[in-house]
Coordinates of C-alpha atoms in Angstrom, one line a residue:
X1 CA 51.8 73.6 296.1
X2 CA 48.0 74.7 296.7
X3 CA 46.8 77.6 295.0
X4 CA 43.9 79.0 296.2
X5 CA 41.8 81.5 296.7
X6 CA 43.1 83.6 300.2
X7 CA 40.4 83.5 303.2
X8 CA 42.1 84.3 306.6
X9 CA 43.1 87.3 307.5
X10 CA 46.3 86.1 308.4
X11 CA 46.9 85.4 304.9
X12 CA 45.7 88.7 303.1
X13 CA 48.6 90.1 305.6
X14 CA 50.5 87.8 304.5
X15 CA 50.4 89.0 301.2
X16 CA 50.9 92.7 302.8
X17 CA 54.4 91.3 303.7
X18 CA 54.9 89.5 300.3
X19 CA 54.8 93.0 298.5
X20 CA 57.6 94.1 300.7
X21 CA 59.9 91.1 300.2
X22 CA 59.3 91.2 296.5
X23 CA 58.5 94.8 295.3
X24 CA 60.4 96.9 298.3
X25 CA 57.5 98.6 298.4
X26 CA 57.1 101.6 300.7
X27 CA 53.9 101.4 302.8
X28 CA 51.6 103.7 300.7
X29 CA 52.3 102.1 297.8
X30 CA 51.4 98.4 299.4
X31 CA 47.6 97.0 298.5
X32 CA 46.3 96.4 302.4
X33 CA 44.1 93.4 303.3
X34 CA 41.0 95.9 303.3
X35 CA 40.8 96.7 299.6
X36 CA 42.4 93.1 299.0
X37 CA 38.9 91.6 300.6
X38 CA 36.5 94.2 299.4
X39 CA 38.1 92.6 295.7
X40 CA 37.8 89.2 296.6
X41 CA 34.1 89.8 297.3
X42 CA 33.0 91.7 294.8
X43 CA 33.8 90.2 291.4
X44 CA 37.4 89.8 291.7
X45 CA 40.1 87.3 292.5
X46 CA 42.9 87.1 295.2
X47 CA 44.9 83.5 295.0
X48 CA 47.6 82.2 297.0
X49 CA 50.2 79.8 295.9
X50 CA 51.2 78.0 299.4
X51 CA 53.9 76.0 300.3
X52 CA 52.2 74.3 303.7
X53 CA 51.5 77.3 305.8
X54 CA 53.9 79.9 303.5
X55 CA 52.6 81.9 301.1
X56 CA 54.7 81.9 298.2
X57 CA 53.4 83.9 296.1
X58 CA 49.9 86.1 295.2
X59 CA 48.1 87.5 292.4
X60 CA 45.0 89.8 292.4
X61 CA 42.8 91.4 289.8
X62 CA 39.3 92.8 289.5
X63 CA 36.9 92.8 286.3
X64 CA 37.0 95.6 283.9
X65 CA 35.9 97.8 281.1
X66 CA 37.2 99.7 278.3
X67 CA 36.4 101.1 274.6
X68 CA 32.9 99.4 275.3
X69 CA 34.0 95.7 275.8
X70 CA 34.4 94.2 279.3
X71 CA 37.7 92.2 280.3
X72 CA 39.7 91.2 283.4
X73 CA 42.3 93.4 284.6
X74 CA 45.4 91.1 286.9
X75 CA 46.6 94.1 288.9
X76 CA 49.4 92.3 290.6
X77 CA 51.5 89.2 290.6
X78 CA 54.2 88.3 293.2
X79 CA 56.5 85.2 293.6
X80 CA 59.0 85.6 296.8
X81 CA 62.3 86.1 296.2
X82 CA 64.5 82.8 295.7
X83 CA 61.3 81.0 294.3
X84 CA 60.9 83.2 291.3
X85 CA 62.4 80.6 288.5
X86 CA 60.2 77.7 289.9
X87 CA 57.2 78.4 287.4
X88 CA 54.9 79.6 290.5
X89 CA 54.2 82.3 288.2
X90 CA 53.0 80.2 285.1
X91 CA 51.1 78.5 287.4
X92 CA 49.3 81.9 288.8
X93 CA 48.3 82.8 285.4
X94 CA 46.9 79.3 284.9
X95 CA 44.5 79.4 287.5
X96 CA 43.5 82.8 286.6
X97 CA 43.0 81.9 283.4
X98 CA 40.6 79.0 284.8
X99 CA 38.5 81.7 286.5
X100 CA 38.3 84.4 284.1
X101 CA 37.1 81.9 281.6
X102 CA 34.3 81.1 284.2
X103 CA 33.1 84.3 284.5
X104 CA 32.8 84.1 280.9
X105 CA 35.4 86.9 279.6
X106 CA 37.6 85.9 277.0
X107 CA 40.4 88.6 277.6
X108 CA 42.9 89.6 280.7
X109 CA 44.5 92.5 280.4
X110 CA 48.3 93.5 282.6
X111 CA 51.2 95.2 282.6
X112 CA 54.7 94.5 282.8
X113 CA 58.7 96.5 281.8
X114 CA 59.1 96.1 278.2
X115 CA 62.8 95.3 279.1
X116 CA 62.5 92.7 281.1
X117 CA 63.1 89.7 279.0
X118 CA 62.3 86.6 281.5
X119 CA 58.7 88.7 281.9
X120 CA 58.5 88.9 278.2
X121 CA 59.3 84.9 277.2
X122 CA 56.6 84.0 280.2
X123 CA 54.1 86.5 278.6
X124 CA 54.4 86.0 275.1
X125 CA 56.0 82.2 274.3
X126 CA 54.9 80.7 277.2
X127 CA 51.0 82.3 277.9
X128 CA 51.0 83.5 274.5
X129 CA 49.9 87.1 275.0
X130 CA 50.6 90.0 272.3
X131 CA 51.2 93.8 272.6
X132 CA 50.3 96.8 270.6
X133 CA 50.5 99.6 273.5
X134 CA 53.1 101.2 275.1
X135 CA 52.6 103.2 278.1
X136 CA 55.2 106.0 278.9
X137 CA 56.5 106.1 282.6
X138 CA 52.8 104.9 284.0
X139 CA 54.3 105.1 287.7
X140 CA 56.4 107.8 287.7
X141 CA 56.4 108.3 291.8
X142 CA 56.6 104.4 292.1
X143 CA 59.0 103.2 295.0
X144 CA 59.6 99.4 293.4
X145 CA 62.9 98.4 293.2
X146 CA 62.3 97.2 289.6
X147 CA 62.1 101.3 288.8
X148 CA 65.0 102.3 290.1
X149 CA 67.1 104.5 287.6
X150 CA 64.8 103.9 284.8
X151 CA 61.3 105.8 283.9
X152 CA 58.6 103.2 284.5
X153 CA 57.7 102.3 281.3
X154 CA 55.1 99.6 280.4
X155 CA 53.4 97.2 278.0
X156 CA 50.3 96.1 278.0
X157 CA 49.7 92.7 277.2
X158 CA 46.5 91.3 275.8
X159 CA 45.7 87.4 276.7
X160 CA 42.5 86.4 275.3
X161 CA 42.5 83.2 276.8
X162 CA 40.1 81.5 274.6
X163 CA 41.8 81.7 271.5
X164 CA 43.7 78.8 269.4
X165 CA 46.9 81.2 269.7
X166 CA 46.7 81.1 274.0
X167 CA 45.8 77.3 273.6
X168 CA 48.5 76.2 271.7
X169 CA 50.8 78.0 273.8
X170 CA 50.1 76.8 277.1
X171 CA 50.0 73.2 275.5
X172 CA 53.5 74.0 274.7
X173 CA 53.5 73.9 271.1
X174 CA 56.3 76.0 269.6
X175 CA 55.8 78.3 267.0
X176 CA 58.8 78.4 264.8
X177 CA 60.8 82.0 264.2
X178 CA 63.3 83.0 261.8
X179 CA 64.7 86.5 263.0
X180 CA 66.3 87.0 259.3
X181 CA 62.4 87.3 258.3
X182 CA 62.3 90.7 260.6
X183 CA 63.8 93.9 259.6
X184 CA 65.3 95.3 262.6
X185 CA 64.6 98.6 264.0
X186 CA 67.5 99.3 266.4
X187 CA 70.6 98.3 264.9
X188 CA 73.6 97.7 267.6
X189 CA 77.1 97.5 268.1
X190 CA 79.2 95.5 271.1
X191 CA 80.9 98.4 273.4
X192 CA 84.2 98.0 275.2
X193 CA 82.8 96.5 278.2
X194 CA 80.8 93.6 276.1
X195 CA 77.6 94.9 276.2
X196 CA 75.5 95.9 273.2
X197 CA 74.1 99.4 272.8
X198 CA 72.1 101.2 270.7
X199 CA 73.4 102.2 267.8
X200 CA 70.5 103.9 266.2
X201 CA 66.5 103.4 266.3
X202 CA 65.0 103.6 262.8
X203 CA 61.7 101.7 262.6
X204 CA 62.1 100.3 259.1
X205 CA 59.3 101.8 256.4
X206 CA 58.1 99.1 254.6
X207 CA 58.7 96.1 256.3
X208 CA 55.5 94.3 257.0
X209 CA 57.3 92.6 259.8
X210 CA 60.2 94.0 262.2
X211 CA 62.5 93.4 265.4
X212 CA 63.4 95.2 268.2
X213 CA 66.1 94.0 270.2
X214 CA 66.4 94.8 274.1
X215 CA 69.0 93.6 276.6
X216 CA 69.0 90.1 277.3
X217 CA 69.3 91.3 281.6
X218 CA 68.5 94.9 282.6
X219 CA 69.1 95.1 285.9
X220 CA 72.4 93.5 285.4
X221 CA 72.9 96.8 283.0
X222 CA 71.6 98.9 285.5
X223 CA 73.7 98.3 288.2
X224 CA 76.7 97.8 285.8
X225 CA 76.1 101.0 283.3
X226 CA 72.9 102.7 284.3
X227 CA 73.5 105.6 281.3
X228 CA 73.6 103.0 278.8
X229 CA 70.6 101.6 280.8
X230 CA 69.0 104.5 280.1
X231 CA 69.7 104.5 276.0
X232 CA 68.2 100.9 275.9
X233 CA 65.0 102.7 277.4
X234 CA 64.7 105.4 275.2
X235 CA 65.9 103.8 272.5
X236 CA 63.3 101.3 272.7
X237 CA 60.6 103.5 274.0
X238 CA 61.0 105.4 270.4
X239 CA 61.1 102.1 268.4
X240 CA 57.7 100.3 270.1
X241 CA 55.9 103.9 270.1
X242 CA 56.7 104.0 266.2
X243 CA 55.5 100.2 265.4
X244 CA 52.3 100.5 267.4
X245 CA 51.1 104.0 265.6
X246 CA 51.9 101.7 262.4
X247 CA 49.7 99.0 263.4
X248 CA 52.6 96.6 264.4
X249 CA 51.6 93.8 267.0
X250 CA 54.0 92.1 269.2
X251 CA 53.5 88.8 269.0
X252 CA 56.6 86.6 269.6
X253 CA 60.0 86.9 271.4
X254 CA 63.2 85.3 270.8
X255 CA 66.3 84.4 272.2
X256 CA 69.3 84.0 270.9
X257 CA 73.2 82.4 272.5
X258 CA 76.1 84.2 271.6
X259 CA 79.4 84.2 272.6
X260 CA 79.7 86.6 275.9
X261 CA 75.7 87.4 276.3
X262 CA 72.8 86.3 275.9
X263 CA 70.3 88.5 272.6
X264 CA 67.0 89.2 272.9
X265 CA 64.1 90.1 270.7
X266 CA 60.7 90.9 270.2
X267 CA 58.9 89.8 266.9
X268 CA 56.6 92.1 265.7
X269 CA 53.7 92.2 262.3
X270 CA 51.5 94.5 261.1
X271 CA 48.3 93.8 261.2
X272 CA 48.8 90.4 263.2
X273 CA 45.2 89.1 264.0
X274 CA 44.9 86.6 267.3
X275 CA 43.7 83.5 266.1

């Protein structure tokens, strides 16, 4: 696979049609190879992943700035369908990583579904980003697939690519969890149909460290119960809004087998620094 920075113009509308295949996206919402060069000219990035002449997948971002610090915002990241579990991704951030680092920022900045545990382990475990904000429905007219019967809620995760913490983790060194250590803020129950809901969402008050569970597969949920979908969402929404005004960080996620599904969990600590 060569990943690369796109040229032709072939292959910016290439990734015109990626967007589609992976996102659904109706045509006002796609990025057009316009703004896609006018990035990749002008301080910000636009790289391929091909497989020969087929674009696999694409990721795009552009320098920014906020609070007074500059950083690099990855606006988009795409892997087509039936390709998605072959760590094209990891290796999109990788290379980002490589040119942020060159432009000499040390943080990127994105945002992905707070439910979506495969996006989560890649983020957190595997890149080693944290979270502290939670953004409520940030694309509420959004045609994406992924948004369908759900408000568009987001994270934002930090990567600050020069630290020990992202270091360690793309070196794949483990860091060890025990989810007994975490008081957990949504306690659950197993309904009839075998899937675990929300029982109640109480962010415990003194715990210096804390858990919030979410489903282990969303859109399975959604297209099997979307109202109990729809609990996990606000459910969680209330739990994460509560830990971040508290000064909780995000900063690990586990998974755990069971008999019938799959549990998954964020780890989360007040006050917990980026090394």
């Amino acid at each position: 696979m060569d990943i690369r920075k796109l040229a032709s113009p072939e292959e910016y509308l290439d990734a015109e049609r990626l967007q589609r295949a992976v996102w659904n996206f109706p045509d006002r919402e796609i990025i057009p190879l316009n703004e896609l060069v006018a990035l990749q000219k002008h301080g910000g990035h636009v790289f391929g992943a091909f497989d020969g002449k087929v674009l696999a997948a694409f990721c795009f971002g552009m320098p920014a700035f906020r609070d007074g610090k500059a950083y690099h915002y990855s606006r988009m990241l795409g892997v087509l369908p039936g390709r998605q579990d072959s760590g094209l991704g990891y290796a999109m951030k990788l290379k980002q990583r490589e040119y942020v680092l060159r432009q000499g920022l040390d943080r990127v900045v994105w945002t992905f579904d707070p439910l979506q545990s495969r996006n989560a382990y890649l983020n957190i475990e595997k890149l080693g980003c944290v979270i502290r904000e939670y953004l409520v429905n940030l694309y509420p007219a959004s045609g994406s697939r992924f948004n369908e019967g759900l408000e568009s809620d987001r994270f934002t995760a930090e990567w600050w690519i020069a630290s020990r913490r992202v270091k360690d983790s793309i070196a794949g060194r483990k860091r060890a969890y025990r989810l007994e250590d975490y008081a957990p803020a949504i306690e659950t129950r197993v309904g009839e149909a075998g899937w675990r809901e929300p029982a109640s969402a109480r962010f415990p008050a003194r715990a210096r460290k804390a858990s919030i569970e979410i489903p282990d597969d969303i859109d399975a949920l959604k297209k099997d119960d979307l109202p109990l979908a729809q609990r996990w969402r606000e459910a969680t929404r209330e739990a994460f809004v509560s830990a971040f005004r508290k000064g909780f960080v995000a900063h690990g996620f586990l998974g755990i087998p069971e008999v019938g599904r799959r549990r998954s969990f964020y780890l989360l600590e007040k006050g917990y620094r980026v090394r």
